[in-house]
Amino acid sequence: MAGLAPPTQIISAVTATRPMVEALFDELRGATLDHPGVTRAPYGEGEAFAHAMLARKARALGYEVSHDLALNTYVTLPGRDRSAPVLMTGSHLDSVPHGGNYDGAAGVVAGLAALQALRALCPQPERDVTVMAIRAEESVWFQVSYVGSRGAFGILPPAALDSATRIDSGRSLASHMADQGADVAALREGRRHLDPARIASFVELHIEQAPSLLEAGRPIAVGTGIPGNFRYPDITISGEQAHVGLPRRFRRDAALAGADFATGMDRIWEEHEAAGIPMATTIGRFHTDAALHGMTSVPGRFLMSLDVRAYDEAVLAALERRVLTMVAEIESRRGVRFDLGARASAPVGPVAPLVRECLERQAIAHGLDWQPLGSPASHDAATFAAMGVPMGMVFVRNANGSHNPDEAMDIDDLMAGITILAGWMLESATASTAG
C-alpha cells in the first residue's frame, strides 16, 4: 500500500459514511416492508423503489447515474482516464418474498459507501469506479438465474423472456420488464451494455448465507469461489393413484419414488462430504398433488424441485450423470415415470487470484479479523467470472441465515467489509492505466 492513504485514513473515511449507510437501510426497509420481512419482487414495485432510491441518493451526492437495457442501475465516480477499463462493485436489490433487508442490498449500500470513502481520499482516481445495482437476482421469482447481470452482458436466453413467469402474477418476464421500461426487443437481440474487455475487475460484497462466520466468531471473509449449479424446478413423478388396500407388489407409488430420490440425493451428498468434495443438494418443493391426495389413497402423482451445486464443473457433470442414473433405477424398481421438466444451470464462478490477494491484503493491512470462505450460494459475480472478468467476493457475518425476515447482520461487521472494499478501490483505481 506504499504511496496510498494509510489504513487509519481509510478507516476514518469509511466510518464517516455510517450515518448514510444506516439511513439507506432504514428507508429501504420502511418502503418495502411486507410482514413478515420485506418483499422486493424483481421488475416490481419494491425493486423499482430500491433502484430509484439509490439513483436519487447518488445524484444528490454528485455521481453519474445511468441505466442499461435491463434497467440495472450504475453509479459512477469518473476517473482521469475514462477510456481505461472500469473498476466495478455491486450486488442486487430484489429480495425473496418476505425476505430480509440485507440480502443483496448490503452489497449495493456498501459499494456506495466505499465510493464515498474513495472520493474523500482520492477525488479523481485514474479510472472510472462504478457501483452496479443489479436486477432480478433471486431466481425463486422467475426460476431463471442472474436475469439482470446476464441481461447487462447480452447473454440472457431470449426464450426465457416469454417462458419464464413470475410466481405471484403468472405473467412473463418480458411483460414485467416491459412494464418497468426495459428494452425487451434489444434484450431479445442479445445487445449488451457491458463489455467484459472494458471491466478491470468486479467485487461483490454479500451477507453470508450460512453460519460459518458466526461459528468462527469472525465478522468478515474473503471469498474463494462461487458454486455453479444445475436445477430442475418442476419434476413430476407419475405412478398410479390407487386404493389404500392395494398390496405392495401392485403399487406404483409416486410418493415413495420421491422419497427414494430424496434419500438417494442425501447419500450422494454424504459421500462427497466424506471425500472432502464440496457440494450441496436441495429439494425445495416436495409434495403430493393436493387435488388428488388423501389418507386412503396411494399417491399417483408427486411434485418436487432439485438444485445441485458444486465448485467444479467436472464434479457438477458427474453429479448430474448420477442423478439421471438414479432416476432410471427408481423408475424401473417402482414402476413410475419421472418427467424432469425444464433444466436450468449456472456456471461455476472462480475467484481471480489477483483480486483475492488484493482483498486479503486490505483485510490484513486494516487489522481485521477475517478468513477465506467459499460461498454456499450463487451470486451475480459468477456472471462476471463467466464472461472473463476478474472477480472477487467479500462476505459479512449474518446471523439466522438469509432468505428470511430474521437476517441479523451487524452494521459494525458491514463497516469492516466496506473498509476492505474501499481499500481495494483505492489500490486498484489509483494504479496507472498506461499500457
XYZ file of C-alpha atoms in Angstrom:
435
model
C 0.000 0.000 0.000
C 3.018 2.224 -0.473
C 2.085 5.709 -1.656
C -1.597 5.254 -0.786
C -3.579 6.591 2.155
C -2.610 4.841 5.399
C -5.136 2.426 6.931
C -6.116 4.963 9.599
C -7.243 7.438 6.929
C -9.191 4.757 5.052
C -10.935 3.656 8.260
C -11.767 7.280 9.084
C -13.226 7.868 5.602
C -15.298 4.685 5.859
C -16.521 5.499 9.372
C -17.822 8.849 8.110
C -20.261 7.003 5.817
C -22.009 5.128 8.611
C -24.949 7.564 9.045
C -25.652 7.311 5.310
C -25.458 3.504 5.430
C -27.921 3.267 8.321
C -30.308 5.799 6.759
C -30.397 3.924 3.435
C -31.223 0.616 5.122
C -33.941 2.299 7.203
C -35.512 3.897 4.122
C -35.339 0.666 2.184
C -36.932 -1.352 4.955
C -39.661 1.213 5.577
C -40.714 1.362 1.934
C -40.631 -2.375 1.176
C -41.905 -3.806 4.465
C -44.174 -6.801 3.867
C -44.822 -8.546 7.170
C -43.003 -10.640 7.959
C -39.867 -9.175 6.385
C -39.535 -7.236 3.157
C -40.552 -8.036 -0.406
C -38.810 -6.522 -3.414
C -40.094 -8.547 -6.343
C -37.927 -8.305 -9.490
C -39.362 -5.893 -12.039
C -41.974 -4.982 -9.472
C -42.788 -2.141 -7.118
C -40.347 -2.935 -4.297
C -37.328 -3.441 -6.511
C -38.209 -0.328 -8.522
C -38.311 1.721 -5.307
C -34.883 0.448 -4.281
C -33.323 1.424 -7.618
C -34.999 4.839 -7.566
C -33.784 5.415 -4.002
C -30.199 4.587 -4.968
C -30.311 6.815 -8.053
C -31.772 9.711 -6.099
C -29.133 9.453 -3.361
C -26.270 9.062 -5.828
C -27.315 12.108 -7.854
C -27.591 14.134 -4.654
C -24.017 13.135 -3.858
C -22.850 14.259 -7.295
C -22.213 10.919 -9.004
C -23.062 9.966 -12.573
C -26.129 7.718 -12.719
C -27.166 5.586 -15.699
C -29.237 2.527 -16.570
C -28.967 -0.251 -19.136
C -31.394 -2.210 -21.322
C -32.384 -4.482 -18.424
C -32.755 -1.486 -16.044
C -29.697 -2.240 -13.923
C -28.503 0.970 -12.245
C -24.920 2.294 -12.421
C -23.389 4.898 -10.083
C -20.007 6.145 -11.297
C -17.155 8.243 -9.940
C -15.378 9.421 -13.122
C -11.673 8.712 -13.405
C -8.888 10.649 -15.082
C -8.643 8.177 -17.980
C -12.213 7.445 -18.985
C -11.099 5.059 -21.703
C -9.479 2.721 -19.175
C -11.298 -0.444 -18.035
C -13.649 0.394 -15.177
C -13.472 -0.945 -11.644
C -16.861 -2.297 -10.542
C -18.618 -3.434 -7.398
C -22.257 -4.059 -6.529
C -24.984 -6.612 -5.914
C -28.752 -6.986 -6.333
C -31.673 -5.070 -4.819
C -34.506 -7.593 -5.196
C -35.435 -9.971 -2.380
C -37.238 -13.247 -1.929
C -40.874 -12.990 -0.760
C -40.888 -11.876 2.897
C -37.096 -11.876 2.985
C -34.542 -9.888 4.923
C -33.436 -6.312 4.320
C -29.743 -7.062 3.746
C -29.555 -9.911 1.212
C -28.213 -8.179 -1.897
C -28.878 -4.662 -0.676
C -25.887 -4.803 1.685
C -23.565 -5.058 -1.316
C -25.112 -2.054 -3.055
C -25.133 0.143 0.042
C -21.571 -0.960 0.843
C -20.484 -0.109 -2.688
C -21.870 3.415 -2.424
C -20.238 3.889 0.990
C -16.884 2.644 -0.310
C -17.206 5.011 -3.265
C -17.792 7.897 -0.852
C -14.687 6.916 1.120
C -12.642 6.641 -2.082
C -13.728 10.090 -3.241
C -12.787 11.575 0.132
C -9.309 10.109 -0.227
C -8.885 10.492 -3.985
C -11.403 12.826 -5.684
C -10.337 11.701 -9.164
C -8.968 8.172 -9.443
C -7.074 7.006 -12.511
C -10.059 5.043 -13.886
C -13.841 5.106 -13.510
C -15.196 3.325 -10.444
C -18.794 2.107 -10.686
C -21.328 0.659 -8.268
C -23.843 -1.581 -10.049
C -27.285 -2.275 -8.589
C -28.469 -5.437 -10.314
C -31.998 -6.505 -11.152
C -33.681 -9.861 -10.631
C -31.015 -11.994 -8.980
C -33.403 -14.033 -6.861
C -34.298 -16.948 -9.123
C -37.239 -18.033 -6.952
C -39.441 -15.479 -8.767
C -38.914 -16.465 -12.410
C -36.871 -19.665 -11.884
C -34.175 -18.120 -14.090
C -30.720 -17.304 -12.720
C -28.956 -13.938 -12.994
C -31.568 -12.130 -15.106
C -30.129 -8.642 -14.545
C -26.435 -9.420 -14.845
C -26.876 -11.680 -17.874
C -29.088 -9.040 -19.453
C -26.314 -6.483 -18.966
C -23.893 -8.698 -20.896
C -26.424 -9.580 -23.599
C -26.479 -13.280 -22.719
C -29.951 -13.643 -21.208
C -31.580 -16.544 -23.120
C -34.267 -14.976 -25.356
C -36.619 -17.897 -24.739
C -36.649 -17.111 -21.019
C -38.269 -13.752 -21.697
C -41.521 -15.456 -22.666
C -41.322 -18.869 -21.000
C -40.377 -17.648 -17.525
C -43.358 -16.452 -15.494
C -43.329 -14.763 -12.106
C -44.639 -16.933 -9.301
C -47.063 -14.371 -7.920
C -48.548 -12.961 -11.118
C -48.210 -15.749 -13.677
C -47.074 -13.110 -16.183
C -43.973 -13.450 -18.315
C -40.575 -11.978 -17.586
C -40.854 -9.933 -20.779
C -44.173 -8.486 -19.631
C -42.829 -7.435 -16.234
C -39.680 -5.972 -17.770
C -41.656 -4.005 -20.322
C -43.922 -2.594 -17.596
C -40.862 -1.132 -15.883
C -39.451 0.313 -19.126
C -36.794 -2.241 -20.079
C -35.841 -2.573 -23.749
C -37.136 -6.113 -24.252
C -36.585 -6.042 -28.023
C -32.898 -5.219 -27.568
C -32.525 -7.964 -24.980
C -34.056 -10.453 -27.427
C -31.383 -9.443 -29.935
C -28.624 -10.047 -27.384
C -27.480 -6.434 -27.348
C -25.098 -5.815 -24.479
C -24.376 -2.879 -22.249
C -21.326 -4.295 -20.512
C -18.213 -5.275 -22.472
C -16.039 -7.696 -20.470
C -12.903 -6.177 -22.001
C -13.893 -2.809 -20.526
C -14.084 -4.074 -16.917
C -10.876 -4.234 -14.908
C -12.426 -6.310 -12.117
C -15.654 -6.795 -10.178
C -16.062 -7.386 -6.435
C -19.367 -8.260 -4.796
C -19.970 -7.860 -1.074
C -22.761 -10.033 0.308
C -24.043 -11.220 3.647
C -23.039 -14.773 4.431
C -25.854 -17.232 3.872
C -24.624 -19.921 6.257
C -23.429 -19.644 9.869
C -19.713 -20.287 9.183
C -18.572 -16.800 10.225
C -20.911 -16.834 13.209
C -19.432 -20.172 14.256
C -15.884 -18.865 13.775
C -16.568 -15.613 15.607
C -15.262 -13.509 12.718
C -17.034 -10.547 11.122
C -15.882 -10.956 7.514
C -14.430 -13.326 4.942
C -12.773 -13.101 1.561
C -14.450 -15.360 -1.000
C -12.641 -18.298 -2.597
C -15.298 -19.253 -5.170
C -18.978 -19.371 -6.145
C -20.640 -22.706 -6.894
C -22.209 -23.480 -10.227
C -25.457 -25.402 -10.336
C -27.951 -27.393 -12.328
C -31.628 -27.199 -11.496
C -34.852 -28.996 -12.314
C -37.536 -26.664 -10.910
C -40.570 -28.757 -11.908
C -40.073 -32.502 -11.531
C -43.193 -34.653 -11.794
C -43.293 -38.327 -10.846
C -46.243 -40.242 -12.310
C -47.390 -43.545 -10.855
C -50.887 -44.928 -10.340
C -53.492 -43.464 -7.992
C -54.839 -46.471 -6.103
C -56.829 -47.689 -3.099
C -55.052 -47.878 0.244
C -55.734 -51.623 0.403
C -53.649 -52.383 -2.698
C -50.878 -54.908 -1.891
C -47.313 -53.602 -2.208
C -46.454 -55.684 -5.285
C -49.182 -53.919 -7.281
C -48.373 -50.379 -6.202
C -46.863 -47.681 -8.425
C -46.389 -45.239 -5.545
C -45.147 -41.861 -6.767
C -44.570 -40.554 -3.219
C -42.288 -43.432 -2.286
C -40.408 -42.879 -5.538
C -39.922 -39.264 -4.474
C -38.700 -40.434 -1.078
C -36.233 -42.796 -2.740
C -34.932 -39.905 -4.821
C -34.557 -37.586 -1.820
C -32.696 -40.117 0.311
C -30.536 -41.030 -2.695
C -29.517 -37.408 -3.158
C -28.678 -37.150 0.531
C -26.453 -40.249 0.270
C -24.625 -38.690 -2.670
C -24.036 -35.511 -0.644
C -22.831 -37.545 2.346
C -20.359 -39.432 0.116
C -18.943 -36.220 -1.334
C -18.683 -34.609 2.088
C -16.757 -37.612 3.416
C -14.410 -37.362 0.422
C -13.819 -33.645 1.028
C -15.558 -32.589 -2.197
C -17.785 -29.548 -1.505
C -21.290 -29.643 -2.970
C -24.895 -29.263 -1.863
C -28.252 -30.583 -2.936
C -31.644 -29.085 -2.087
C -35.150 -30.349 -2.729
C -37.149 -27.199 -2.134
C -40.571 -28.489 -3.228
C -41.617 -31.993 -2.179
C -45.304 -32.876 -2.106
C -48.147 -34.975 -3.418
C -50.802 -33.463 -5.663
C -53.212 -31.630 -3.349
C -56.065 -32.170 -5.796
C -55.711 -35.954 -5.506
C -54.061 -36.868 -2.235
C -55.850 -38.336 0.749
C -55.193 -40.561 3.717
C -56.631 -43.622 1.992
C -55.103 -43.123 -1.454
C -51.832 -44.408 -2.878
C -50.316 -41.284 -4.500
C -50.198 -41.448 -8.274
C -48.512 -38.056 -8.720
C -45.641 -36.414 -6.868
C -44.081 -32.971 -7.417
C -40.670 -31.656 -6.408
C -37.712 -29.493 -7.382
C -33.965 -30.094 -7.377
C -30.990 -27.755 -7.006
C -27.473 -29.235 -7.086
C -24.380 -27.064 -6.734
C -20.616 -27.561 -6.639
C -17.418 -25.591 -7.167
C -16.055 -27.646 -10.061
C -17.672 -28.115 -13.482
C -16.433 -31.719 -13.706
C -17.984 -32.507 -10.321
C -21.280 -30.963 -11.450
C -21.303 -33.027 -14.651
C -20.610 -36.228 -12.715
C -23.366 -35.381 -10.219
C -25.898 -34.891 -12.991
C -24.988 -38.248 -14.509
C -25.611 -39.871 -11.140
C -28.981 -38.124 -10.860
C -30.086 -39.452 -14.240
C -28.861 -42.959 -13.415
C -30.741 -42.906 -10.115
C -33.933 -41.727 -11.844
C -33.783 -44.665 -14.278
C -33.227 -47.130 -11.429
C -36.174 -45.785 -9.396
C -38.428 -45.827 -12.465
C -37.611 -49.466 -13.074
C -37.940 -50.565 -9.456
C -41.083 -48.561 -8.579
C -42.892 -48.753 -11.908
C -43.188 -44.963 -12.131
C -42.112 -42.316 -14.645
C -40.074 -39.166 -13.943
C -40.615 -36.038 -16.019
C -37.707 -33.789 -15.047
C -39.176 -30.778 -16.820
C -37.128 -27.782 -17.898
C -33.462 -27.712 -16.895
C -31.640 -24.583 -15.742
C -27.990 -24.092 -14.856
C -25.395 -21.533 -13.846
C -21.615 -21.775 -14.281
C -19.059 -22.079 -11.512
C -17.717 -18.655 -10.503
C -13.943 -18.838 -9.968
C -12.386 -16.030 -7.945
C -9.443 -14.308 -9.675
C -6.242 -14.871 -7.648
C -5.022 -11.268 -8.013
C -8.359 -9.842 -6.862
C -8.499 -12.246 -3.926
C -4.923 -11.341 -2.957
C -5.771 -7.643 -3.010
C -8.838 -8.142 -0.808
C -6.840 -10.246 1.643
C -4.092 -7.631 1.656
C -6.636 -4.974 2.628
C -8.058 -7.136 5.423
C -4.581 -7.696 6.842
C -3.463 -4.063 6.446
C -6.505 -2.837 8.370
C -6.094 -5.353 11.174
C -9.427 -7.038 10.517
C -10.366 -10.491 11.803
C -11.134 -12.441 8.633
C -10.938 -15.838 6.980
C -11.158 -17.327 3.475
C -14.590 -18.757 2.650
C -16.260 -20.473 -0.270
C -19.724 -19.136 -0.987
C -22.510 -21.636 -0.287
C -24.821 -19.708 -2.618
C -24.971 -18.318 -6.142
C -24.262 -14.641 -6.823
C -24.205 -12.274 -9.802
C -20.413 -12.159 -9.508
C -20.453 -15.595 -11.151
C -21.833 -13.995 -14.336
C -18.862 -11.635 -14.416
C -16.470 -14.547 -13.926
C -18.164 -16.495 -16.719
C -17.612 -13.516 -19.030
C -13.904 -13.495 -18.230
C -13.964 -10.549 -15.814
C -11.585 -10.925 -12.824
C -13.925 -11.356 -9.874
C -13.767 -11.401 -6.083
C -16.158 -11.528 -3.134
C -16.364 -10.263 0.430
C -18.751 -11.892 2.912
C -20.206 -10.271 6.031
C -21.297 -12.236 9.089
C -25.053 -12.628 9.319
C -26.969 -14.498 12.000
C -30.097 -16.545 11.229
C -29.198 -17.140 7.578
C -30.797 -15.267 4.702
C -33.924 -15.518 2.543
C -35.936 -14.993 5.708
C -37.150 -11.986 7.729
C -34.734 -12.663 10.590
C -31.455 -11.705 8.912
C -29.267 -10.192 11.617
C -26.275 -8.507 10.036
C -24.490 -6.105 12.387
C -23.618 -2.704 10.916
C -20.205 -2.907 12.633
C -19.462 -6.039 10.613
C -20.636 -4.370 7.420
C -18.339 -1.402 8.069
C -15.420 -3.844 8.227
C -16.462 -5.186 4.824
C -16.764 -1.645 3.456
C -13.212 -0.984 4.682
C -11.934 -3.876 2.552
C -13.919 -2.594 -0.437
C -12.615 0.952 -0.025
C -9.041 -0.262 0.297
C -9.409 -2.399 -2.822
C -10.872 0.555 -4.712
C -8.065 2.851 -3.616
C -5.328 0.398 -4.532
C -6.877 -0.694 -7.829
C -8.307 2.603 -9.060
C -5.238 4.712 -8.379
C -2.793 2.436 -10.201
C -1.601 3.770 -13.550
C -3.747 2.852 -16.565
C -0.832 3.231 -19.000
C -0.042 0.196 -21.101
